[in-house]
Short mmCIF file of C-alpha atoms in Angstrom, two decimals:
data_model
loop_
_atom_site.label_atom_id
_atom_site.label_comp_id
_atom_site.label_asym_id
_atom_site.label_seq_id
_atom_site.Cartn_x
_atom_site.Cartn_y
_atom_site.Cartn_z
CA UNK R 12 104.73 -171.58 -141.01
CA UNK R 13 108.50 -171.70 -140.27
CA UNK R 14 108.36 -170.11 -136.77
CA UNK R 15 105.87 -172.80 -135.67
CA UNK R 16 107.90 -175.66 -137.17
CA UNK R 17 111.06 -174.37 -135.49
CA UNK R 18 109.26 -174.24 -132.18
CA UNK R 19 107.89 -177.78 -132.60
CA UNK R 20 111.42 -179.04 -133.30
CA UNK R 21 112.82 -177.13 -130.30
CA UNK R 22 110.09 -177.82 -127.66
CA UNK R 23 107.92 -180.66 -129.01
CA UNK R 24 108.33 -184.08 -127.35
CA UNK R 25 107.54 -187.33 -129.15
CA UNK R 26 105.98 -189.92 -126.87
CA UNK R 27 105.13 -193.59 -127.56
CA UNK R 28 101.77 -194.11 -129.33
CA UNK R 29 102.16 -191.33 -131.94
CA UNK R 30 101.80 -188.66 -129.27
CA UNK R 31 103.41 -185.28 -129.93
CA UNK R 32 103.44 -183.21 -126.72
CA UNK R 33 103.51 -179.47 -127.30
CA UNK R 34 102.77 -178.61 -123.65
CA UNK R 35 105.48 -175.96 -123.55
CA UNK R 36 103.79 -173.54 -125.92
CA UNK R 37 100.35 -174.79 -126.90
CA UNK R 38 98.55 -177.28 -124.65
CA UNK R 39 99.42 -176.46 -121.14
CA UNK R 40 101.71 -173.42 -121.20
CA UNK R 41 100.62 -171.13 -124.01
CA UNK R 42 102.84 -168.69 -125.92
CA UNK R 43 100.42 -165.95 -126.83
CA UNK R 44 102.88 -164.23 -129.16
CA UNK R 45 103.17 -167.41 -131.23
CA UNK R 46 99.39 -167.62 -131.25
CA UNK R 47 99.23 -164.12 -132.55
CA UNK R 48 101.41 -165.11 -135.45
CA UNK R 49 99.15 -168.20 -135.98
CA UNK R 50 96.17 -165.81 -136.15
CA UNK R 51 98.00 -163.71 -138.71
CA UNK R 52 98.78 -166.75 -140.83
CA UNK R 53 95.15 -167.91 -140.83
CA UNK R 54 93.89 -164.44 -141.69
CA UNK R 55 96.26 -164.45 -144.75
CA UNK R 56 95.10 -167.89 -145.85
CA UNK R 57 91.40 -167.21 -145.45
CA UNK R 58 91.42 -163.53 -146.44
CA UNK R 59 88.91 -164.02 -149.26
CA UNK R 60 86.30 -165.74 -147.05
CA UNK R 61 83.31 -163.81 -145.44
CA UNK R 62 84.04 -165.34 -141.96
CA UNK R 63 81.89 -163.95 -139.17
CA UNK R 64 82.48 -166.58 -136.41
CA UNK R 65 85.30 -168.84 -135.18
CA UNK R 66 84.23 -172.23 -133.93
CA UNK R 67 86.41 -174.50 -131.79
CA UNK R 68 86.11 -177.18 -129.09
CA UNK R 69 87.10 -177.00 -125.50
CA UNK R 70 89.59 -176.97 -123.89
CA UNK R 71 92.84 -176.38 -125.68
CA UNK R 72 91.20 -174.91 -128.79
CA UNK R 73 89.77 -171.92 -126.87
CA UNK R 74 92.94 -169.93 -126.41
CA UNK R 75 93.93 -170.35 -130.03
CA UNK R 76 90.43 -169.43 -131.29
CA UNK R 77 90.31 -166.23 -129.11
CA UNK R 78 93.55 -164.90 -130.48
CA UNK R 79 92.71 -165.97 -134.05
CA UNK R 80 89.32 -164.21 -133.67
CA UNK R 81 91.09 -160.93 -132.97
CA UNK R 82 92.54 -161.08 -136.53
CA UNK R 83 89.12 -161.67 -138.07
CA UNK R 84 87.16 -159.25 -135.82
CA UNK R 85 84.65 -161.95 -134.91
CA UNK R 86 83.35 -163.70 -131.83
CA UNK R 87 84.35 -167.25 -130.84
CA UNK R 88 81.99 -170.09 -130.13
CA UNK R 89 83.36 -173.20 -128.46
CA UNK R 90 81.62 -176.52 -128.44
CA UNK R 91 81.22 -177.93 -124.96
CA UNK R 92 82.00 -181.56 -124.07
CA UNK R 93 79.77 -183.85 -122.04
CA UNK R 94 77.10 -181.35 -120.95
CA UNK R 95 73.64 -182.84 -120.77
CA UNK R 96 72.19 -180.23 -118.44
CA UNK R 97 70.96 -178.00 -121.30
CA UNK R 98 68.72 -180.49 -123.05
CA UNK R 99 65.57 -178.42 -122.59
CA UNK R 100 66.98 -175.71 -124.82
CA UNK R 101 67.72 -176.22 -128.51
CA UNK R 102 71.16 -177.61 -128.95
CA UNK R 103 73.26 -178.98 -131.84
CA UNK R 104 74.97 -182.21 -130.83
CA UNK R 105 77.42 -184.76 -132.12
CA UNK R 106 79.41 -187.71 -130.78
CA UNK R 107 83.13 -187.80 -131.13
CA UNK R 108 85.44 -190.78 -130.74
CA UNK R 109 88.61 -189.80 -129.01
CA UNK R 110 91.75 -191.56 -130.28
CA UNK R 111 94.03 -190.47 -127.40
CA UNK R 112 91.48 -191.17 -124.60
CA UNK R 113 89.88 -194.23 -126.37
CA UNK R 114 86.32 -193.28 -125.56
CA UNK R 115 83.32 -191.47 -127.04
CA UNK R 116 82.24 -188.04 -125.85
CA UNK R 117 79.41 -185.69 -126.79
CA UNK R 118 79.98 -182.16 -128.03
CA UNK R 119 77.25 -179.55 -128.12
CA UNK R 120 76.65 -175.98 -129.17
CA UNK R 121 73.65 -174.07 -128.01
CA UNK R 122 71.12 -173.23 -130.71
CA UNK R 123 71.41 -169.47 -130.06
CA UNK R 124 75.05 -169.31 -131.24
CA UNK R 125 74.93 -170.87 -134.74
CA UNK R 126 72.48 -170.03 -137.47
CA UNK R 127 72.09 -170.29 -141.32
CA UNK R 128 73.53 -166.69 -141.54
CA UNK R 129 76.91 -167.82 -140.09
CA UNK R 130 80.10 -168.28 -142.09
CA UNK R 131 82.39 -170.37 -139.92
CA UNK R 132 86.10 -170.85 -139.64
CA UNK R 133 86.83 -173.90 -137.53
CA UNK R 134 90.07 -173.64 -135.55
CA UNK R 135 91.77 -176.35 -133.49
CA UNK R 136 95.19 -177.22 -132.13
CA UNK R 137 95.61 -180.75 -133.60
CA UNK R 138 94.28 -182.79 -136.47
CA UNK R 139 94.89 -186.53 -136.38
CA UNK R 140 92.00 -188.88 -137.04
CA UNK R 141 89.72 -185.95 -137.73
CA UNK R 142 86.92 -187.23 -135.46
CA UNK R 143 86.62 -183.98 -133.51
CA UNK R 144 86.46 -181.97 -136.77
CA UNK R 145 83.81 -184.26 -138.16
CA UNK R 146 81.74 -183.60 -135.03
CA UNK R 147 82.07 -179.85 -135.56
CA UNK R 148 81.28 -180.18 -139.28
CA UNK R 149 78.13 -182.09 -138.39
CA UNK R 150 77.08 -179.39 -135.87
CA UNK R 151 77.63 -176.72 -138.54
CA UNK R 152 75.43 -178.68 -140.90
CA UNK R 153 72.73 -179.13 -138.24
CA UNK R 154 72.69 -175.30 -137.81
CA UNK R 155 72.49 -174.72 -141.58
CA UNK R 156 75.62 -172.50 -141.30
CA UNK R 157 78.33 -172.33 -143.95
CA UNK R 158 81.72 -173.90 -143.28
CA UNK R 159 84.25 -171.56 -144.96
CA UNK R 160 87.34 -173.45 -143.90
CA UNK R 161 89.39 -175.18 -141.17
CA UNK R 162 92.61 -173.87 -139.61
CA UNK R 163 94.78 -176.31 -137.76
CA UNK R 164 98.04 -175.61 -135.85
CA UNK R 165 99.54 -179.06 -136.05
CA UNK R 166 98.41 -181.81 -138.42
CA UNK R 167 99.60 -185.39 -138.07
CA UNK R 168 99.99 -186.05 -141.77
CA UNK R 169 100.53 -189.79 -141.16
CA UNK R 170 96.99 -190.15 -139.86
CA UNK R 171 93.95 -190.04 -142.13
CA UNK R 172 92.04 -186.98 -140.84
CA UNK R 173 93.56 -184.40 -143.22
CA UNK R 174 93.12 -186.56 -146.30
CA UNK R 175 89.47 -187.27 -145.47
CA UNK R 176 88.71 -183.55 -145.00
CA UNK R 177 90.50 -182.36 -148.10
CA UNK R 178 88.63 -185.02 -150.19
CA UNK R 179 85.37 -183.30 -149.17
CA UNK R 180 86.62 -180.12 -150.88
CA UNK R 181 86.94 -178.19 -147.65
CA UNK R 182 89.75 -175.62 -147.49
CA UNK R 183 91.94 -177.06 -144.75
CA UNK R 184 95.02 -175.06 -143.80
CA UNK R 185 97.51 -176.73 -141.39
CA UNK R 186 100.38 -174.51 -140.29
CA UNK R 187 102.66 -177.47 -139.64
CA UNK R 188 102.14 -180.95 -141.00
CA UNK R 189 104.14 -183.73 -139.32
CA UNK R 190 104.76 -186.39 -141.98
CA UNK R 191 106.62 -188.84 -139.78
CA UNK R 192 107.82 -189.14 -136.19
CA UNK R 193 107.99 -192.91 -135.88
CA UNK R 194 111.72 -192.89 -135.21
CA UNK R 195 111.26 -190.19 -132.55
CA UNK R 196 112.55 -187.54 -134.96
CA UNK R 197 110.02 -185.05 -136.35
CA UNK R 198 109.86 -184.79 -140.14
CA UNK R 199 107.55 -182.16 -141.72
CA UNK R 200 105.72 -182.58 -145.01
CA UNK B 11 84.22 -151.90 -115.21
CA UNK B 12 81.11 -150.24 -116.62
CA UNK B 13 81.20 -151.85 -120.08
CA UNK B 14 81.17 -155.30 -118.48
CA UNK B 15 78.35 -154.45 -116.04
CA UNK B 16 76.25 -153.10 -118.91
CA UNK B 17 76.89 -156.31 -120.85
CA UNK B 18 75.91 -158.48 -117.90
CA UNK B 19 72.66 -156.52 -117.53
CA UNK B 20 71.98 -156.79 -121.25
CA UNK B 21 72.99 -160.42 -121.92
CA UNK B 22 73.28 -162.19 -118.54
CA UNK B 23 70.53 -164.65 -117.58
CA UNK B 24 69.67 -165.47 -113.98
CA UNK B 25 68.76 -169.11 -113.47
CA UNK B 26 67.41 -170.90 -110.37
CA UNK B 27 70.14 -171.96 -107.88
CA UNK B 28 72.17 -168.71 -108.00
CA UNK B 29 73.32 -169.40 -111.50
CA UNK B 30 74.27 -166.44 -113.68
CA UNK B 31 74.62 -167.51 -117.32
CA UNK B 32 76.88 -165.30 -119.40
CA UNK B 33 77.08 -167.75 -122.35
CA UNK B 34 76.46 -165.01 -124.87
CA UNK B 35 79.80 -163.25 -124.36
CA UNK B 36 82.02 -165.19 -121.91
CA UNK B 37 81.31 -168.95 -121.35
CA UNK B 38 80.18 -170.39 -124.68
CA UNK B 39 80.24 -167.54 -127.19
CA UNK B 40 83.17 -165.20 -126.46
CA UNK B 41 83.35 -161.53 -127.26
CA UNK B 42 87.11 -161.06 -127.75
CA UNK B 43 86.82 -157.26 -127.96
CA UNK B 44 85.29 -157.22 -124.44
CA UNK B 45 88.04 -159.56 -123.25
CA UNK B 46 90.64 -157.14 -124.68
CA UNK B 47 89.09 -154.42 -122.45
CA UNK B 48 89.11 -156.86 -119.52
CA UNK B 49 92.85 -157.40 -120.14
CA UNK B 50 93.41 -153.63 -120.24
CA UNK B 51 91.56 -153.26 -116.91
CA UNK B 52 93.62 -155.92 -115.19
CA UNK B 53 96.84 -154.42 -116.55
CA UNK B 54 95.88 -151.07 -114.98
CA UNK B 55 95.00 -152.60 -111.62
CA UNK B 56 98.14 -154.78 -111.43
CA UNK B 57 100.55 -152.34 -113.17
CA UNK B 58 102.93 -152.23 -110.17
CA UNK B 59 103.37 -155.97 -109.92
CA UNK B 60 106.30 -157.89 -111.54
CA UNK B 61 103.93 -160.45 -113.17
CA UNK B 62 105.67 -162.95 -115.49
CA UNK B 63 102.96 -165.62 -115.91
CA UNK B 64 99.16 -165.81 -116.04
CA UNK B 65 97.64 -168.86 -114.41
CA UNK B 66 94.11 -170.07 -115.01
CA UNK B 67 92.05 -173.29 -115.04
CA UNK B 68 90.44 -175.04 -117.97
CA UNK B 69 88.14 -174.60 -119.81
CA UNK B 70 86.47 -171.19 -119.79
CA UNK B 71 89.38 -169.43 -118.09
CA UNK B 72 91.71 -170.13 -121.04
CA UNK B 73 90.37 -167.61 -123.55
CA UNK B 74 90.34 -164.87 -120.94
CA UNK B 75 93.82 -165.68 -119.75
CA UNK B 76 95.24 -165.66 -123.30
CA UNK B 77 93.94 -162.19 -124.09
CA UNK B 78 94.89 -160.83 -120.62
CA UNK B 79 98.39 -162.25 -121.13
CA UNK B 80 98.83 -160.12 -124.29
CA UNK B 81 98.56 -157.07 -122.07
CA UNK B 82 101.23 -158.33 -119.68
CA UNK B 83 103.54 -159.79 -122.35
CA UNK B 84 103.67 -163.12 -120.54
CA UNK B 85 102.78 -166.72 -121.28
CA UNK B 86 99.68 -168.45 -119.92
CA UNK B 87 99.57 -171.66 -117.93
CA UNK B 88 96.36 -173.42 -117.39
CA UNK B 89 95.66 -176.05 -114.71
CA UNK B 90 94.28 -179.25 -116.21
CA UNK B 91 91.33 -181.12 -114.73
CA UNK B 92 91.18 -184.79 -114.00
CA UNK B 93 94.35 -185.90 -115.74
CA UNK B 94 96.14 -188.71 -113.95
CA UNK B 95 98.13 -189.91 -116.94
CA UNK B 96 101.12 -187.79 -116.08
CA UNK B 97 101.82 -189.03 -112.60
CA UNK B 98 105.34 -190.19 -113.44
CA UNK B 99 106.46 -186.69 -114.04
CA UNK B 100 106.54 -183.99 -111.29
CA UNK B 101 103.17 -182.36 -111.00
CA UNK B 102 101.52 -179.92 -108.55
CA UNK B 103 98.00 -181.09 -107.62
CA UNK B 104 95.00 -179.99 -105.70
CA UNK B 105 91.44 -181.13 -105.22
CA UNK B 106 88.59 -178.76 -105.90
CA UNK B 107 84.98 -179.07 -104.83
CA UNK B 108 82.69 -177.90 -107.56
CA UNK B 109 79.58 -176.09 -106.34
CA UNK B 110 77.73 -176.04 -109.68
CA UNK B 111 78.52 -179.68 -110.49
CA UNK B 112 78.40 -180.92 -106.87
CA UNK B 113 81.51 -183.15 -107.08
CA UNK B 114 85.22 -183.09 -106.48
CA UNK B 115 87.77 -182.88 -109.21
CA UNK B 116 91.54 -182.74 -109.32
CA UNK B 117 93.52 -179.98 -110.98
CA UNK B 118 97.17 -180.28 -111.95
CA UNK B 119 100.01 -178.24 -113.27
CA UNK B 120 103.14 -179.82 -114.62
CA UNK B 121 106.25 -179.20 -112.55
CA UNK B 122 108.05 -177.60 -115.56
CA UNK B 123 105.66 -174.68 -115.81
CA UNK B 124 105.79 -173.19 -112.28
CA UNK B 125 108.90 -172.41 -110.26
CA UNK B 126 110.03 -170.26 -107.34
CA UNK B 127 111.07 -167.55 -109.82
CA UNK B 128 107.49 -167.08 -111.03
CA UNK B 129 105.30 -164.08 -110.15
CA UNK B 130 101.75 -165.17 -110.87
CA UNK B 131 98.53 -163.39 -111.78
CA UNK B 132 95.61 -165.75 -111.44
CA UNK B 133 92.74 -165.04 -113.80
CA UNK B 134 89.32 -166.66 -113.96
CA UNK B 135 85.87 -166.02 -115.25
CA UNK B 136 83.84 -166.46 -112.05
CA UNK B 137 84.42 -166.30 -108.30
CA UNK B 138 81.73 -167.75 -106.06
CA UNK B 139 82.71 -170.12 -103.32
CA UNK B 140 86.39 -169.65 -104.13
CA UNK B 141 87.16 -173.38 -104.18
CA UNK B 142 88.77 -173.38 -107.63
CA UNK B 143 90.97 -170.39 -106.64
CA UNK B 144 91.98 -172.08 -103.35
CA UNK B 145 93.13 -175.01 -105.51
CA UNK B 146 95.24 -172.68 -107.68
CA UNK B 147 96.61 -170.90 -104.63
CA UNK B 148 97.67 -174.25 -103.17
CA UNK B 149 99.39 -175.24 -106.47
CA UNK B 150 101.30 -171.91 -106.51
CA UNK B 151 102.43 -172.54 -102.89
CA UNK B 152 103.57 -176.07 -103.79
CA UNK B 153 105.72 -174.58 -106.62
CA UNK B 154 107.15 -171.97 -104.24
CA UNK B 155 106.00 -169.29 -106.76
CA UNK B 156 104.69 -165.88 -105.70
CA UNK B 157 101.03 -165.01 -106.05
CA UNK B 158 100.84 -161.38 -107.09
CA UNK B 159 97.11 -161.11 -107.34
CA UNK B 160 93.87 -162.48 -108.69
CA UNK B 161 91.75 -161.01 -111.52
CA UNK B 162 88.16 -162.13 -111.78
CA UNK B 163 85.65 -161.10 -114.44
CA UNK B 164 82.43 -161.71 -112.43
CA UNK B 165 82.34 -162.15 -108.61
CA UNK B 166 79.24 -163.37 -106.86
CA UNK B 167 79.49 -161.02 -103.88
CA UNK B 168 76.76 -162.86 -102.00
CA UNK B 169 78.90 -166.01 -101.82
CA UNK B 170 81.87 -166.25 -99.47
CA UNK B 171 84.82 -166.72 -101.84
CA UNK B 172 85.71 -163.07 -102.30
CA UNK B 173 85.69 -162.32 -98.57
CA UNK B 174 87.81 -165.34 -97.74
CA UNK B 175 90.48 -164.36 -100.31
CA UNK B 176 90.59 -160.72 -99.35
CA UNK B 177 91.01 -161.72 -95.72
CA UNK B 178 94.24 -163.47 -96.68
CA UNK B 179 95.62 -160.10 -97.89
CA UNK B 180 95.64 -161.11 -101.52
CA UNK B 181 94.96 -158.38 -104.04
CA UNK B 182 91.73 -159.53 -105.62
CA UNK B 183 90.28 -157.45 -108.40
CA UNK B 184 86.80 -158.35 -109.62
CA UNK B 185 85.60 -156.29 -112.62
CA UNK B 186 81.97 -156.80 -111.73
CA UNK B 187 80.63 -157.89 -108.33
CA UNK B 188 77.03 -159.10 -108.28
CA UNK B 189 75.70 -158.23 -104.81
CA UNK B 190 72.31 -159.76 -105.24
CA UNK B 191 70.28 -161.52 -107.87
CA UNK B 192 67.83 -163.43 -105.66
CA UNK B 193 64.83 -161.68 -107.13
CA UNK B 194 66.02 -162.39 -110.71
CA UNK B 195 67.23 -158.82 -111.07
CA UNK B 196 71.00 -158.26 -111.01
CA UNK B 197 72.30 -155.66 -108.49
CA UNK B 198 75.98 -154.78 -108.46
CA UNK B 199 78.03 -153.87 -105.40
#
């Protein structure tokens, strides 16, 4: 998606430790017009799938998922982090290893919001190691729902997450794939 | 907003400790069509204000803010919780006492995303004690920006937050105000 790549080149900031900050338009300040075009792009790429729910993970995935959901005419469900207060109800749970924060955290989705009837599009801002996505995939499996595909705004192509997911035969659509930024300059695949 | 009140009566769940769970359409699963109508309602109520930015707080405020922002044609900025990794940059910070979680947390907004030129509409899902809003109001003051108003989806009218904010002369618009739910039945103001 050229508009997104142009924006990353203009406003993205490469930080030490393979960190790409896109705080100006995605992770802190959010350009909702850009997100609308992101939603349009995902709708095009998953137009043949019977998607009835968008699944994401808090916090920065929520805004993207809401605007994407408008294009699919579906509700959003977001996985919550680190909530153990709901354990008396039925919940789907998974543990995620965070690369940027270097610790594990739990994600959960209440049993009422995912079922075997659901056809899920997973949406998130970033894909790097793929650990967060693996957690969501596990939760979808626990619910017996169908994963129809994964839509990512920015994939770090030099980390292993995208490869691992594509090898499972999942339709993974990343709107911008950063192949290299080790010199501080961003190169797309 | 009648559609919202009807939905709260239909899908809201009253829990012990003055907790109103609206997980079915606002805080875990999100009905983006309802949020679109919420955005329309806020646009109507703040139509005379020169709003150029929507400010909210992660996590559950983000989805609402993004869809509201579409109605105002502005970007969203969300305050982040508990991030101390950015202290070398200029940040606006405040400490919030959480009533539901019974602990303090810090919220921060990067200095690049708020300035004296900004005219802010604050948007959030719930208003109860008002502590989170006070934190956002403090951050807006630190930035020298103008607070044009506050848009809330559900106000707990039996807690003191709404009264305190209206007494400051701030335009506070709550689309549903729960006056009482002590018997388990929801009564609107």
